[in-house]
Coordinates of C-alpha atoms and ligand atoms in Angstrom, one line a residue:
M1 CA 115.9 115.8 109.1
S2 CA 119.6 115.4 108.0
G3 CA 121.4 112.2 108.9
Y4 CA 118.2 110.4 109.8
R5 CA 117.3 107.2 107.9
D6 CA 113.7 106.0 107.8
P7 CA 113.7 102.4 109.1
L8 CA 110.9 101.6 106.5
R9 CA 113.0 103.0 103.6
P10 CA 113.8 100.1 101.2
G11 CA 117.4 99.1 100.2
R12 CA 119.3 101.2 97.7
Q13 CA 118.2 99.3 94.5
L14 CA 114.5 99.1 95.4
Y15 CA 114.6 102.8 96.5
L16 CA 116.2 103.9 93.1
A17 CA 113.7 101.7 91.2
R18 CA 110.8 103.3 93.0
A19 CA 112.2 106.8 92.6
L20 CA 112.6 106.3 88.8
R21 CA 109.1 104.8 88.5
A22 CA 107.6 107.6 90.5
A23 CA 109.4 110.2 88.3
A24 CA 108.2 108.4 85.1
V25 CA 104.6 108.3 86.3
D26 CA 104.6 111.9 87.5
P27 CA 107.4 113.8 85.7
F28 CA 106.4 117.2 87.3
E29 CA 107.0 115.8 90.8
G30 CA 110.2 114.1 89.7
V31 CA 111.7 117.3 88.2
E32 CA 110.5 119.2 91.3
K33 CA 112.4 116.8 93.6
A34 CA 115.5 117.2 91.5
R35 CA 115.2 121.0 91.7
E36 CA 114.9 120.9 95.4
K37 CA 118.0 118.8 95.7
L38 CA 120.0 121.2 93.4
A39 CA 118.8 124.2 95.3
A40 CA 119.9 122.7 98.6
Q41 CA 123.3 121.8 97.2
Y42 CA 123.8 125.3 95.9
E43 CA 122.7 126.8 99.3
R44 CA 125.1 124.5 101.2
A45 CA 128.0 125.5 98.9
R46 CA 127.2 129.2 99.4
H47 CA 126.8 129.0 103.2
G48 CA 129.7 126.9 104.4
G49 CA 128.0 123.6 104.2
T50 CA 124.8 124.4 106.2
L51 CA 121.2 125.1 105.3
A52 CA 120.4 126.6 108.7
P53 CA 120.2 130.4 109.1
P54 CA 123.1 132.1 111.0
P55 CA 122.9 131.9 114.8
G56 CA 121.0 134.9 116.1
T57 CA 118.7 135.2 113.1
Y58 CA 115.6 134.6 115.2
R59 CA 114.9 135.9 118.7
V60 CA 112.5 133.5 120.3
E61 CA 109.8 135.5 122.2
A62 CA 109.3 134.0 125.7
G63 CA 105.7 135.4 125.9
W64 CA 104.7 134.4 122.3
E65 CA 101.3 133.0 123.3
Q66 CA 100.3 136.3 125.1
R67 CA 101.5 138.3 122.1
L68 CA 99.6 136.1 119.7
H69 CA 96.4 136.6 121.7
E70 CA 97.0 140.4 121.8
L71 CA 97.4 140.4 118.0
C72 CA 94.1 138.6 117.7
G73 CA 92.5 141.0 120.2
E74 CA 91.7 138.1 122.6
A75 CA 92.0 137.8 126.4
W76 CA 95.1 136.4 128.0
P77 CA 95.3 133.9 129.8
C78 CA 93.3 132.1 127.0
P79 CA 89.9 131.2 128.3
L80 CA 89.9 128.2 126.0
A81 CA 93.1 126.7 127.4
G82 CA 91.3 123.8 129.1
E83 CA 89.5 122.9 125.9
F84 CA 92.8 122.6 124.1
S85 CA 94.4 120.5 126.9
R86 CA 91.5 118.0 126.6
L87 CA 91.9 117.9 122.8
W88 CA 95.7 117.2 123.1
S89 CA 95.0 114.3 125.4
D90 CA 92.5 113.0 122.8
I91 CA 95.1 113.3 120.0
V92 CA 97.6 111.3 122.0
E93 CA 95.0 108.7 122.7
T94 CA 93.9 108.4 119.1
M95 CA 97.6 107.9 118.1
S96 CA 98.2 105.3 120.9
R97 CA 95.1 103.3 119.8
R98 CA 96.9 103.0 116.5
G99 CA 100.1 101.9 118.2
L100 CA 101.8 105.3 117.6
R101 CA 103.3 107.9 119.9
V102 CA 103.3 111.6 119.1
G103 CA 106.7 113.1 118.6
R104 CA 109.7 113.9 116.6
Q105 CA 111.0 111.7 113.8
N106 CA 107.8 109.8 114.0
Y107 CA 106.8 109.7 110.3
G108 CA 110.1 108.6 108.9
G109 CA 112.5 111.6 109.5
D110 CA 109.5 114.0 109.8
D111 CA 108.1 115.2 113.0
D112 CA 104.5 115.2 114.2
G113 CA 103.1 118.7 115.1
D114 CA 104.5 119.8 118.5
P115 CA 101.9 120.7 121.0
G116 CA 102.9 124.3 120.9
L117 CA 102.5 124.5 117.2
V118 CA 99.2 122.7 117.3
R119 CA 98.0 125.0 120.1
A120 CA 98.9 128.1 118.2
T121 CA 97.1 126.8 115.1
W122 CA 94.1 125.7 117.1
C123 CA 93.9 129.1 118.9
L124 CA 94.1 131.0 115.7
T125 CA 91.3 128.9 114.1
R126 CA 89.1 129.4 117.2
H127 CA 89.8 133.1 117.8
L128 CA 90.0 134.7 114.3
P129 CA 87.7 132.7 113.7
A130 CA 89.2 131.1 110.6
T131 CA 86.9 129.5 108.1
T132 CA 89.1 129.1 105.0
I133 CA 92.3 127.4 105.9
V134 CA 95.1 125.8 103.9
E135 CA 97.9 123.7 105.3
T136 CA 100.8 121.9 103.6
G137 CA 102.2 118.6 105.0
V138 CA 99.8 116.1 106.5
G139 CA 102.0 113.2 107.7
H140 CA 100.1 111.7 110.7
G141 CA 97.7 114.6 110.6
V142 CA 98.3 116.0 114.1
T143 CA 98.1 119.7 112.9
S144 CA 95.1 118.7 110.6
R145 CA 93.3 117.2 113.7
G146 CA 93.8 120.4 115.7
V147 CA 92.4 122.6 112.9
L148 CA 89.4 120.3 112.2
E149 CA 88.5 120.1 115.9
A150 CA 88.6 123.9 116.1
L151 CA 86.4 124.2 113.0
L152 CA 84.0 121.7 114.5
A153 CA 83.8 123.8 117.7
N154 CA 83.3 127.0 115.7
G155 CA 80.6 125.4 113.7
A156 CA 81.8 126.4 110.2
G157 CA 84.8 126.3 107.9
H158 CA 86.9 124.1 105.7
L159 CA 90.5 122.8 105.7
W160 CA 92.4 122.1 102.5
S161 CA 95.6 120.0 103.2
I162 CA 98.2 119.7 100.4
D163 CA 100.4 116.7 100.9
L164 CA 103.0 114.8 98.8
P165 CA 103.5 111.5 100.6
P166 CA 106.9 109.8 100.5
L167 CA 106.7 108.2 97.0
T168 CA 109.6 105.7 97.6
I169 CA 108.3 104.5 101.0
S170 CA 104.9 103.1 100.3
A171 CA 104.8 101.5 103.8
R172 CA 104.1 105.0 105.2
T173 CA 100.9 105.4 103.2
P174 CA 98.6 103.7 105.7
E175 CA 99.8 106.2 108.3
I176 CA 98.7 109.3 106.5
G177 CA 96.2 111.3 108.6
V178 CA 95.9 108.7 111.4
A179 CA 95.5 111.3 114.1
V180 CA 92.2 112.3 112.5
P181 CA 89.5 109.8 113.5
G182 CA 87.0 108.6 111.0
D183 CA 84.0 110.6 112.3
L184 CA 85.9 113.8 111.7
R185 CA 87.1 112.7 108.3
E186 CA 83.7 111.5 107.0
G187 CA 80.9 112.3 109.4
D188 CA 80.4 115.9 110.5
L189 CA 79.9 118.2 107.5
R190 CA 80.6 121.3 109.6
A191 CA 84.2 120.4 109.9
S192 CA 85.0 119.5 106.3
W193 CA 88.4 118.4 105.1
S194 CA 89.9 118.1 101.6
Y195 CA 93.1 116.1 101.1
V196 CA 94.9 117.6 98.1
R197 CA 97.6 115.1 96.9
G198 CA 100.8 116.6 95.4
S199 CA 103.6 119.0 96.1
S200 CA 102.8 122.5 97.2
R201 CA 104.7 123.8 94.1
R202 CA 102.1 122.0 92.0
R203 CA 98.9 122.4 94.0
L204 CA 99.2 125.6 96.1
P205 CA 98.9 128.2 93.3
A206 CA 95.8 126.7 91.7
L207 CA 94.1 126.1 95.1
L208 CA 94.7 129.7 96.2
R209 CA 93.4 131.0 92.9
E210 CA 90.3 128.9 93.4
L211 CA 89.8 130.0 97.1
G212 CA 90.4 133.7 96.4
E213 CA 91.1 134.8 100.0
I214 CA 92.2 132.7 103.0
D215 CA 92.1 133.3 106.8
L216 CA 95.0 131.0 107.8
F217 CA 97.9 129.1 106.2
V218 CA 100.0 126.5 107.9
H219 CA 103.3 125.4 106.5
D220 CA 104.5 121.9 107.6
S221 CA 105.7 120.3 104.4
R222 CA 109.2 120.4 103.0
H223 CA 111.2 122.7 105.2
S224 CA 113.7 124.0 102.6
T225 CA 114.5 127.7 102.0
R226 CA 113.2 127.4 98.4
N227 CA 109.9 125.8 99.4
V228 CA 109.2 127.9 102.6
L229 CA 109.8 131.1 100.7
F230 CA 107.5 129.9 97.8
E231 CA 104.7 128.9 100.1
C232 CA 104.9 132.0 102.4
E233 CA 104.9 134.4 99.4
R234 CA 102.0 132.7 97.7
A235 CA 99.9 132.2 100.8
F236 CA 100.6 135.7 102.2
A237 CA 99.3 137.3 99.0
A238 CA 96.1 135.3 99.4
L239 CA 95.7 136.1 103.1
R240 CA 93.0 138.5 104.2
P241 CA 94.1 141.5 106.4
G242 CA 94.3 140.1 109.9
G243 CA 94.9 136.6 108.7
F244 CA 97.9 134.6 109.8
L245 CA 100.7 132.3 108.5
V246 CA 102.1 129.6 110.8
V247 CA 105.5 128.2 109.6
D248 CA 107.0 125.2 111.4
D249 CA 110.8 124.5 111.8
L250 CA 112.2 128.0 111.1
D251 CA 115.6 127.0 112.4
G252 CA 116.5 124.6 109.6
N253 CA 116.3 126.9 106.6
R254 CA 116.4 130.6 105.6
G255 CA 112.9 130.7 104.1
F256 CA 111.0 132.6 106.8
T257 CA 113.7 135.2 107.4
R258 CA 113.9 136.0 103.7
F259 CA 110.2 136.2 103.5
I260 CA 109.9 138.6 106.4
S261 CA 112.8 140.8 105.2
R262 CA 110.9 141.3 101.9
Q263 CA 107.5 141.7 103.5
P264 CA 106.6 145.1 105.0
Q265 CA 103.0 144.1 105.7
A266 CA 103.6 141.5 108.4
D267 CA 103.7 141.5 112.2
W268 CA 105.6 138.4 113.2
I269 CA 106.6 136.3 116.2
V270 CA 109.1 133.5 116.7
A271 CA 107.9 130.9 119.1
E272 CA 109.6 127.9 120.7
A273 CA 108.2 124.5 120.5
D274 CA 107.0 123.0 123.8
D275 CA 109.9 120.5 123.7
Q276 CA 112.3 123.4 123.1
Q277 CA 113.9 121.5 120.2
R278 CA 112.8 123.7 117.3
C279 CA 111.0 127.0 116.7
F280 CA 108.1 128.1 114.5
G281 CA 107.0 131.4 113.1
L282 CA 103.7 133.3 113.2
A283 CA 103.0 136.2 110.8
R284 CA 99.9 138.4 110.7
K285 CA 99.0 140.4 107.6
R286 CA 98.4 144.0 108.5
A287 CA 95.7 146.1 107.0
S288 CA 98.2 148.6 105.6
P289 CA 101.9 148.2 104.6
K290 CA 102.8 151.6 106.3
H291 CA 104.5 150.5 109.5
R292 CA 107.2 147.9 110.0
N293 CA 107.9 145.7 113.1
G294 CA 109.5 147.8 115.9
Ligands
SAM1 C1 106.5 117.1 109.0 S1 105.4 116.1 108.2 C2 103.8 116.9 108.6 C3 103.4 116.6 110.0 C4 102.0 117.0 110.2 N1 101.7 118.4 110.0 C5 101.5 116.5 111.6 O1 101.4 117.4 112.5 O2 101.4 115.3 111.8 C6 105.7 116.6 106.5 C7 104.7 116.1 105.4 O3 104.9 116.9 104.2 C8 104.9 116.0 103.1 N2 105.7 116.7 102.1 C9 107.0 116.7 101.8 N3 107.3 117.5 100.8 C10 106.2 118.1 100.4 C11 105.8 119.0 99.4 N4 106.8 119.5 98.6 N5 104.6 119.4 99.3 C12 103.6 118.9 100.1 N6 103.9 118.0 101.1 C13 105.1 117.6 101.2 C14 105.6 114.8 103.7 O4 105.4 113.6 102.9 C15 104.9 114.7 105.0 O5 103.7 114.0 104.9

């Protein structure tokens, strides 16, 4: 998030040394980071110094959860609501046992999944039901935990999580995926999880080629226009009809609005996070591209 400085970030010289070393060890990721920075500078210059979409770009839907359930052909109020409430309490407890809260700017400048985002992802995994799921951006693993628990309850499925950890802030490494307890990571084969290290630019295309078709995609990695557009276009092409994209933090970049404006085959909803600080998007792939959103 702009203006925020990670308290674990080293001083300027050590930071630069680590950034250069990381780029030397892995030139692809080094060049990719530079491209992202250049794209953001260009975007700021074109849009009066801001990366955010113009006010009014998104109309938040007050009844987003009901609409989501309608799109899935499921009953509303959700009969599984109590199950999710208990899961959320468990997630908060897992984090607190590790001395962590759940919230915004909690993994450096990055946010943990908001309960609304995790609930939407959990509900989609339970209701579709989704068996082949890809997410980008693990951080503490709050969204990963939600999906894995839903897979466990469904009794089938696999989650692939693409994640590029902060290369210059090694002190964050032990925190990766801490919201997912050991028994879910290693024990139960029904809820299997693959951690795929690297940027989505590098890992997503090959992973999607390997998987062929996916049921659900969750974006929670780098929230730039360039990256969101890239991930949405690639993932949507791999989505089965009736499958969904979930895209966090729409309000800080133009990626989702550009994706939607070019995509005639999506029904989409803009939802507000439970803490009302940010919003996220949900897009379902229609069976046929004939009708646009009304
Ligand atoms: C907002 S956090 C994810 C929060 C997580 N979903 C949760 O609920 O706890 C963003 C994560 O994306 C990672 N990341 C940043 N840029 C990335 C990229 N280009 N590709 C993949 N992961 C990236 C960050 O290191 C961080 O782990």
